[in-house]
Amino acid sequence: MSDDIKTLDDLEALAGGDAPAQEAAPAPAREPVRDELGRAYATGKRKDAVARVWIKPGSGKITVNGREMEKYFARPVLQMILRQPFEVAGVSGEFDVMATVKGGGLSGQAGAVKHGISKALQLYEPSLRPALKAAGFLTRDSRVVERKKYGKPKARKSFQFSKR
């Protein structure tokens, strides 16, 4: 190139003069996604567990596989995990949850229901998305159990080595 461009003004003149700067178009506002019964649906996943979650305005009742949350998830830690999205979003006791969950163990199932609740909340009320996103509740936890390799007793464990 024979022209030496040493300043931004030179570059602007080469590009076509005083072109008005294009302003970024504002992001379109998200619309609530609800079915004909006024519910929001989302699928949550964690380890091998998959949860289908429906939320609707109500008194805060959480039902998992047709049973009360306290009966299905007996450990207080798991119950706390299910309540986290509501507390972060500041809508505790405002939504009823109906969830069906399959696969995995209780801990993975609780994480799957939490993920599903978070996704359904942001679909029902898009203004809750920033708080849920900042807390990391909309991101699927991709950690899964590593597969067992042949010639080993577990995924990485080896048999005792002997030189002789």
Tab-separated table of C-alpha atoms in Angstrom:
chain	number	residue	atom	x	y	z
A	1	MET	CA	0.000	0.000	0.000
A	2	SER	CA	1.480	3.303	-1.065
A	3	ASP	CA	-0.538	5.491	1.363
A	4	ASP	CA	0.827	5.645	4.861
A	5	ILE	CA	-1.933	5.695	7.472
A	6	LYS	CA	-0.558	7.091	10.706
A	7	THR	CA	-3.608	8.518	12.465
A	8	LEU	CA	-7.265	7.710	12.894
A	9	ASP	CA	-8.177	10.783	10.842
A	10	ASP	CA	-6.234	9.362	7.900
A	11	LEU	CA	-8.095	6.082	8.251
A	12	GLU	CA	-11.470	7.841	8.449
A	13	ALA	CA	-10.674	9.897	5.335
A	14	LEU	CA	-9.705	6.714	3.495
A	15	ALA	CA	-12.921	4.966	4.596
A	16	GLY	CA	-15.148	7.619	3.062
A	17	GLY	CA	-14.964	10.827	4.979
A	18	ASP	CA	-17.316	11.902	7.691
A	19	ALA	CA	-19.710	8.935	7.726
A	20	PRO	CA	-22.076	9.098	10.673
A	21	ALA	CA	-21.290	6.522	13.308
A	22	GLN	CA	-23.804	3.705	13.311
A	23	GLU	CA	-25.541	3.461	16.634
A	24	ALA	CA	-26.167	-0.001	17.969
A	25	ALA	CA	-29.827	-0.893	17.817
A	26	PRO	CA	-31.275	-1.592	21.250
A	27	ALA	CA	-31.814	-5.257	21.979
A	28	PRO	CA	-35.423	-6.272	21.499
A	29	ALA	CA	-37.272	-6.660	24.782
A	30	ARG	CA	-37.944	-10.269	25.686
A	31	GLU	CA	-41.560	-11.335	25.651
A	32	PRO	CA	-43.008	-13.578	28.361
A	33	VAL	CA	-43.546	-17.160	27.178
A	34	ARG	CA	-46.683	-18.707	28.709
A	35	ASP	CA	-49.146	-21.400	27.648
A	36	GLU	CA	-52.936	-21.094	27.488
A	37	LEU	CA	-53.197	-21.911	31.223
A	38	GLY	CA	-50.839	-19.065	32.170
A	39	ARG	CA	-47.917	-21.368	33.000
A	40	ALA	CA	-44.276	-21.214	31.951
A	41	TYR	CA	-42.486	-24.478	31.074
A	42	ALA	CA	-38.784	-25.288	31.087
A	43	THR	CA	-36.499	-28.312	31.179
A	44	GLY	CA	-33.674	-28.458	33.714
A	45	LYS	CA	-30.728	-30.855	33.698
A	46	ARG	CA	-28.010	-31.871	36.144
A	47	LYS	CA	-25.772	-34.965	35.961
A	48	ASP	CA	-28.112	-37.716	34.667
A	49	ALA	CA	-31.295	-36.094	35.996
A	50	VAL	CA	-33.818	-34.347	33.733
A	51	ALA	CA	-36.625	-32.245	35.216
A	52	ARG	CA	-39.708	-30.899	33.452
A	53	VAL	CA	-40.925	-27.839	35.343
A	54	TRP	CA	-44.134	-25.774	35.097
A	55	ILE	CA	-44.598	-22.604	37.147
A	56	LYS	CA	-47.710	-20.470	37.606
A	57	PRO	CA	-48.722	-17.708	40.018
A	58	GLY	CA	-49.777	-19.137	43.362
A	59	SER	CA	-48.933	-19.542	47.015
A	60	GLY	CA	-45.437	-21.045	46.743
A	61	LYS	CA	-46.374	-24.750	46.750
A	62	ILE	CA	-43.726	-26.997	45.167
A	63	THR	CA	-44.767	-30.455	43.930
A	64	VAL	CA	-42.204	-32.954	42.637
A	65	ASN	CA	-43.422	-36.177	40.967
A	66	GLY	CA	-46.853	-35.711	42.569
A	67	ARG	CA	-45.445	-35.382	46.111
A	68	GLU	CA	-44.764	-32.371	48.303
A	69	MET	CA	-41.200	-31.062	48.146
A	70	GLU	CA	-40.675	-31.839	51.859
A	71	LYS	CA	-41.628	-35.497	51.268
A	72	TYR	CA	-39.653	-36.004	48.053
A	73	PHE	CA	-36.516	-34.107	49.106
A	74	ALA	CA	-36.300	-34.908	52.816
A	75	ARG	CA	-32.876	-33.305	53.371
A	76	PRO	CA	-33.059	-29.577	54.231
A	77	VAL	CA	-30.089	-28.852	51.953
A	78	LEU	CA	-31.997	-30.134	48.910
A	79	GLN	CA	-35.066	-28.082	49.877
A	80	MET	CA	-32.862	-25.000	50.178
A	81	ILE	CA	-31.477	-25.666	46.667
A	82	LEU	CA	-35.031	-25.622	45.260
A	83	ARG	CA	-35.857	-22.319	46.999
A	84	GLN	CA	-32.702	-20.479	45.819
A	85	PRO	CA	-34.041	-19.201	42.464
A	86	PHE	CA	-37.068	-17.600	44.145
A	87	GLU	CA	-34.946	-15.912	46.829
A	88	VAL	CA	-32.428	-14.560	44.300
A	89	ALA	CA	-35.226	-13.236	42.075
A	90	GLY	CA	-37.106	-11.823	45.083
A	91	VAL	CA	-40.369	-13.645	44.360
A	92	SER	CA	-40.530	-16.104	47.281
A	93	GLY	CA	-44.005	-17.550	47.788
A	94	GLU	CA	-45.438	-16.055	44.582
A	95	PHE	CA	-45.281	-19.091	42.264
A	96	ASP	CA	-46.517	-22.688	42.416
A	97	VAL	CA	-44.196	-25.289	40.903
A	98	MET	CA	-45.137	-28.636	39.407
A	99	ALA	CA	-42.130	-30.742	38.386
A	100	THR	CA	-41.513	-34.241	37.117
A	101	VAL	CA	-37.955	-35.497	37.370
A	102	LYS	CA	-36.292	-38.682	36.145
A	103	GLY	CA	-32.815	-40.161	36.328
A	104	GLY	CA	-29.849	-39.606	38.591
A	105	GLY	CA	-29.871	-39.415	42.368
A	106	LEU	CA	-31.566	-37.003	44.734
A	107	SER	CA	-28.789	-34.406	44.585
A	108	GLY	CA	-28.756	-34.368	40.786
A	109	GLN	CA	-32.550	-34.247	40.712
A	110	ALA	CA	-32.606	-31.251	43.057
A	111	GLY	CA	-30.099	-29.461	40.828
A	112	ALA	CA	-32.170	-30.299	37.740
A	113	VAL	CA	-35.366	-28.923	39.309
A	114	LYS	CA	-33.493	-25.764	40.376
A	115	HIS	CA	-32.223	-25.281	36.807
A	116	GLY	CA	-35.733	-25.826	35.444
A	117	ILE	CA	-37.298	-23.385	37.928
A	118	SER	CA	-34.735	-20.729	37.007
A	119	LYS	CA	-35.341	-21.137	33.276
A	120	ALA	CA	-39.129	-21.122	33.730
A	121	LEU	CA	-38.973	-17.994	35.932
A	122	GLN	CA	-37.039	-16.044	33.313
A	123	LEU	CA	-39.495	-17.187	30.643
A	124	TYR	CA	-42.508	-16.194	32.757
A	125	GLU	CA	-41.051	-12.808	33.784
A	126	PRO	CA	-38.103	-11.704	31.585
A	127	SER	CA	-37.194	-8.898	34.019
A	128	LEU	CA	-35.933	-11.587	36.463
A	129	ARG	CA	-33.303	-12.804	33.989
A	130	PRO	CA	-30.398	-10.525	35.078
A	131	ALA	CA	-30.588	-11.623	38.718
A	132	LEU	CA	-30.843	-15.319	37.831
A	133	LYS	CA	-28.058	-15.036	35.255
A	134	ALA	CA	-25.747	-13.241	37.704
A	135	ALA	CA	-26.293	-16.011	40.249
A	136	GLY	CA	-25.396	-18.610	37.607
A	137	PHE	CA	-28.732	-20.434	37.791
A	138	LEU	CA	-29.436	-20.354	34.036
A	139	THR	CA	-26.216	-22.191	33.149
A	140	ARG	CA	-26.437	-25.960	32.980
A	141	ASP	CA	-23.806	-27.568	35.202
A	142	SER	CA	-22.106	-29.777	32.611
A	143	ARG	CA	-20.092	-31.900	35.049
A	144	VAL	CA	-20.940	-35.578	34.665
A	145	VAL	CA	-19.356	-38.799	35.898
A	146	GLU	CA	-16.292	-39.792	33.905
A	147	ARG	CA	-16.554	-43.157	32.175
A	148	LYS	CA	-14.578	-46.184	33.296
A	149	LYS	CA	-11.617	-47.028	31.048
A	150	TYR	CA	-10.638	-50.577	30.119
A	151	GLY	CA	-7.641	-52.000	31.985
A	152	LYS	CA	-8.441	-49.882	35.053
A	153	PRO	CA	-10.619	-50.628	38.076
A	154	LYS	CA	-12.313	-47.205	37.905
A	155	ALA	CA	-12.129	-44.148	35.646
A	156	ARG	CA	-8.547	-43.209	36.607
A	157	LYS	CA	-7.486	-45.517	39.416
A	158	SER	CA	-4.734	-47.979	38.465
A	159	PHE	CA	-3.689	-51.315	39.864
A	160	GLN	CA	-0.571	-51.334	42.031
A	161	PHE	CA	2.566	-51.167	39.911
A	162	SER	CA	5.292	-53.708	40.442
A	163	LYS	CA	8.598	-53.629	38.577
A	164	ARG	CA	9.299	-57.349	39.060
